GROMACS .gro file of C-alpha atoms in nm:
model
  176
    1UNK     CA    1  10.788  -5.908   3.805
    2UNK     CA    2  10.774  -6.021   3.489
    3UNK     CA    3  11.139  -6.138   3.420
    4UNK     CA    4  11.208  -6.313   3.742
    5UNK     CA    5  10.841  -6.484   3.685
    6UNK     CA    6  10.960  -6.601   3.391
    7UNK     CA    7  11.238  -6.683   3.509
    8UNK     CA    8  11.088  -6.869   3.871
    9UNK     CA    9  10.880  -7.078   3.551
   10UNK     CA   10  11.183  -7.232   3.416
   11UNK     CA   11  11.384  -7.240   3.778
   12UNK     CA   12  11.067  -7.466   3.807
   13UNK     CA   13  11.069  -7.708   3.525
   14UNK     CA   14  11.423  -7.726   3.489
   15UNK     CA   15  11.356  -8.026   3.688
   16UNK     CA   16  11.267  -8.221   3.988
   17UNK     CA   17  11.574  -8.294   4.251
   18UNK     CA   18  11.475  -8.192   4.653
   19UNK     CA   19  11.790  -8.078   4.675
   20UNK     CA   20  11.748  -7.868   4.406
   21UNK     CA   21  11.461  -7.710   4.463
   22UNK     CA   22  11.563  -7.698   4.882
   23UNK     CA   23  11.862  -7.468   4.677
   24UNK     CA   24  11.587  -7.308   4.501
   25UNK     CA   25  11.391  -7.192   4.872
   26UNK     CA   26  11.734  -7.073   5.037
   27UNK     CA   27  11.738  -6.757   4.715
   28UNK     CA   28  11.333  -6.714   4.703
   29UNK     CA   29  11.264  -6.678   5.090
   30UNK     CA   30  11.463  -6.422   5.082
   31UNK     CA   31  11.230  -6.134   4.900
   32UNK     CA   32  10.891  -6.095   4.959
   33UNK     CA   33  10.893  -6.032   4.579
   34UNK     CA   34  10.975  -6.357   4.524
   35UNK     CA   35  10.727  -6.497   4.772
   36UNK     CA   36  10.480  -6.300   4.553
   37UNK     CA   37  10.553  -6.474   4.261
   38UNK     CA   38  10.486  -6.875   4.377
   39UNK     CA   39  10.225  -6.678   4.526
   40UNK     CA   40  10.086  -6.623   4.238
   41UNK     CA   41  10.243  -6.885   4.082
   42UNK     CA   42  10.043  -7.103   4.258
   43UNK     CA   43   9.707  -7.043   4.073
   44UNK     CA   44   9.916  -7.072   3.719
   45UNK     CA   45   9.761  -7.212   3.451
   46UNK     CA   46   9.954  -7.523   3.452
   47UNK     CA   47   9.894  -7.803   3.697
   48UNK     CA   48  10.315  -7.855   3.773
   49UNK     CA   49  10.338  -7.498   3.808
   50UNK     CA   50  10.163  -7.445   4.028
   51UNK     CA   51  10.198  -7.756   4.335
   52UNK     CA   52  10.518  -7.718   4.267
   53UNK     CA   53  10.536  -7.303   4.299
   54UNK     CA   54  10.351  -7.442   4.678
   55UNK     CA   55  10.577  -7.709   4.679
   56UNK     CA   56  10.869  -7.385   4.694
   57UNK     CA   57  10.648  -7.213   4.932
   58UNK     CA   58  10.617  -7.494   5.133
   59UNK     CA   59  11.025  -7.504   5.165
   60UNK     CA   60  11.020  -7.174   5.233
   61UNK     CA   61  10.817  -7.207   5.515
   62UNK     CA   62  11.078  -7.431   5.625
   63UNK     CA   63  11.346  -7.236   5.639
   64UNK     CA   64  11.180  -6.955   5.826
   65UNK     CA   65  10.860  -6.993   5.894
   66UNK     CA   66  10.742  -6.564   5.942
   67UNK     CA   67  10.834  -6.491   5.544
   68UNK     CA   68  10.463  -6.648   5.576
   69UNK     CA   69  10.301  -6.449   5.797
   70UNK     CA   70  10.149  -6.155   5.614
   71UNK     CA   71  10.060  -6.463   5.328
   72UNK     CA   72   9.874  -6.618   5.588
   73UNK     CA   73   9.515  -6.471   5.489
   74UNK     CA   74   9.581  -6.501   5.141
   75UNK     CA   75   9.652  -6.917   5.214
   76UNK     CA   76   9.280  -6.908   5.465
   77UNK     CA   77   9.137  -6.755   5.231
   78UNK     CA   78   9.260  -6.958   4.838
   79UNK     CA   79   9.246  -7.262   5.088
   80UNK     CA   80   8.875  -7.409   5.050
   81UNK     CA   81   8.862  -7.335   4.674
   82UNK     CA   82   9.160  -7.575   4.579
   83UNK     CA   83   9.133  -7.880   4.413
   84UNK     CA   84   9.462  -7.978   4.347
   85UNK     CA   85   9.572  -8.197   4.671
   86UNK     CA   86   9.943  -8.124   4.569
   87UNK     CA   87   9.844  -7.735   4.651
   88UNK     CA   88   9.565  -7.845   4.937
   89UNK     CA   89   9.907  -8.043   5.109
   90UNK     CA   90  10.137  -7.781   5.124
   91UNK     CA   91   9.872  -7.493   5.176
   92UNK     CA   92   9.752  -7.700   5.509
   93UNK     CA   93  10.050  -7.802   5.591
   94UNK     CA   94  10.178  -7.404   5.624
   95UNK     CA   95   9.821  -7.319   5.758
   96UNK     CA   96   9.882  -7.609   6.044
   97UNK     CA   97  10.161  -7.469   6.159
   98UNK     CA   98  10.040  -7.169   6.247
   99UNK     CA   99   9.779  -6.954   6.512
  100UNK     CA  100   9.510  -6.969   6.334
  101UNK     CA  101   9.270  -6.819   6.610
  102UNK     CA  102   9.263  -6.441   6.400
  103UNK     CA  103   9.272  -6.617   6.085
  104UNK     CA  104   8.990  -6.923   6.069
  105UNK     CA  105   8.654  -6.857   5.936
  106UNK     CA  106   8.350  -7.106   5.843
  107UNK     CA  107   8.492  -7.113   5.492
  108UNK     CA  108   8.812  -7.295   5.606
  109UNK     CA  109   8.671  -7.513   5.885
  110UNK     CA  110   8.388  -7.650   5.704
  111UNK     CA  111   8.639  -7.787   5.376
  112UNK     CA  112   8.885  -7.951   5.613
  113UNK     CA  113   8.574  -8.119   5.857
  114UNK     CA  114   8.450  -8.226   5.482
  115UNK     CA  115   8.835  -8.379   5.360
  116UNK     CA  116   8.837  -8.553   5.599
  117UNK     CA  117   8.513  -8.727   5.550
  118UNK     CA  118   8.587  -8.756   5.253
  119UNK     CA  119   8.830  -9.084   5.162
  120UNK     CA  120   8.953  -8.944   4.832
  121UNK     CA  121   9.121  -8.694   5.008
  122UNK     CA  122   9.487  -8.785   5.030
  123UNK     CA  123   9.666  -8.881   5.401
  124UNK     CA  124   9.818  -8.539   5.435
  125UNK     CA  125   9.542  -8.360   5.365
  126UNK     CA  126   9.347  -8.504   5.611
  127UNK     CA  127   9.614  -8.552   5.882
  128UNK     CA  128   9.649  -8.090   5.840
  129UNK     CA  129   9.251  -8.076   5.839
  130UNK     CA  130   9.285  -8.270   6.168
  131UNK     CA  131   9.603  -8.051   6.300
  132UNK     CA  132   9.429  -7.721   6.208
  133UNK     CA  133   9.063  -7.825   6.347
  134UNK     CA  134   9.196  -7.968   6.665
  135UNK     CA  135   9.364  -7.654   6.708
  136UNK     CA  136   9.101  -7.461   6.671
  137UNK     CA  137   8.894  -7.606   6.954
  138UNK     CA  138   9.065  -7.405   7.204
  139UNK     CA  139   8.887  -7.071   7.026
  140UNK     CA  140   8.606  -7.283   6.924
  141UNK     CA  141   8.491  -7.495   7.135
  142UNK     CA  142   8.188  -7.641   7.026
  143UNK     CA  143   8.346  -7.827   6.769
  144UNK     CA  144   8.525  -8.068   6.924
  145UNK     CA  145   8.173  -8.326   6.983
  146UNK     CA  146   8.215  -8.281   6.615
  147UNK     CA  147   8.546  -8.319   6.567
  148UNK     CA  148   8.564  -8.622   6.777
  149UNK     CA  149   8.254  -8.798   6.613
  150UNK     CA  150   8.490  -8.735   6.271
  151UNK     CA  151   8.795  -8.837   6.421
  152UNK     CA  152   8.620  -9.245   6.553
  153UNK     CA  153   8.382  -9.247   6.258
  154UNK     CA  154   8.733  -9.254   6.102
  155UNK     CA  155   8.903  -9.505   6.273
  156UNK     CA  156   8.742  -9.827   6.155
  157UNK     CA  157   8.881  -9.798   5.735
  158UNK     CA  158   9.189  -9.517   5.843
  159UNK     CA  159   9.480  -9.570   5.658
  160UNK     CA  160   9.784  -9.623   5.967
  161UNK     CA  161   9.852  -9.236   5.913
  162UNK     CA  162   9.527  -9.119   5.985
  163UNK     CA  163   9.404  -9.348   6.277
  164UNK     CA  164   9.789  -9.189   6.363
  165UNK     CA  165   9.642  -8.835   6.441
  166UNK     CA  166   9.329  -8.898   6.514
  167UNK     CA  167   9.414  -9.102   6.816
  168UNK     CA  168   9.685  -8.857   6.928
  169UNK     CA  169   9.383  -8.578   6.817
  170UNK     CA  170   9.121  -8.780   7.078
  171UNK     CA  171   9.388  -8.839   7.302
  172UNK     CA  172   9.476  -8.472   7.421
  173UNK     CA  173   9.059  -8.402   7.320
  174UNK     CA  174   9.004  -8.627   7.586
  175UNK     CA  175   9.306  -8.430   7.787
  176UNK     CA  176   9.136  -8.089   7.686
   0.00000   0.00000   0.00000
């Protein structure tokens, strides 16, 4: 497995081109061993290897979201501890596309609310946090008032993307 991990690291470091990474993802999504390696590399000491492997994991998910299903609990567990904004974006993007009713815990919700309310949080991270929290309001309706207040507070200063997503979710809450 170490040999394969080194091969994947070499591929990750070989260049930064969208087509190249999509072809790497096409190769990697077929085996659970390669996906496990990507998950290990998400915690690599070299930040570039860590975030590029998260990007590959995200691309693998785009190819076949089912191959990530058994790793969703791990992503939920890791997400609140993340400090790398790129890895946050990729993990949250993956999580936002799944039903987390049986997986999400207070730690995930707390970090999503915290990141949503922090000005320095990148737009994509905030957007995915909104989607995740809203998705969980079906199971935890008591979250609706807090989410609504948080989104309304975001409207005056949020970016166009943040405001757009917030308005869509506020409209969905109103129709809920």
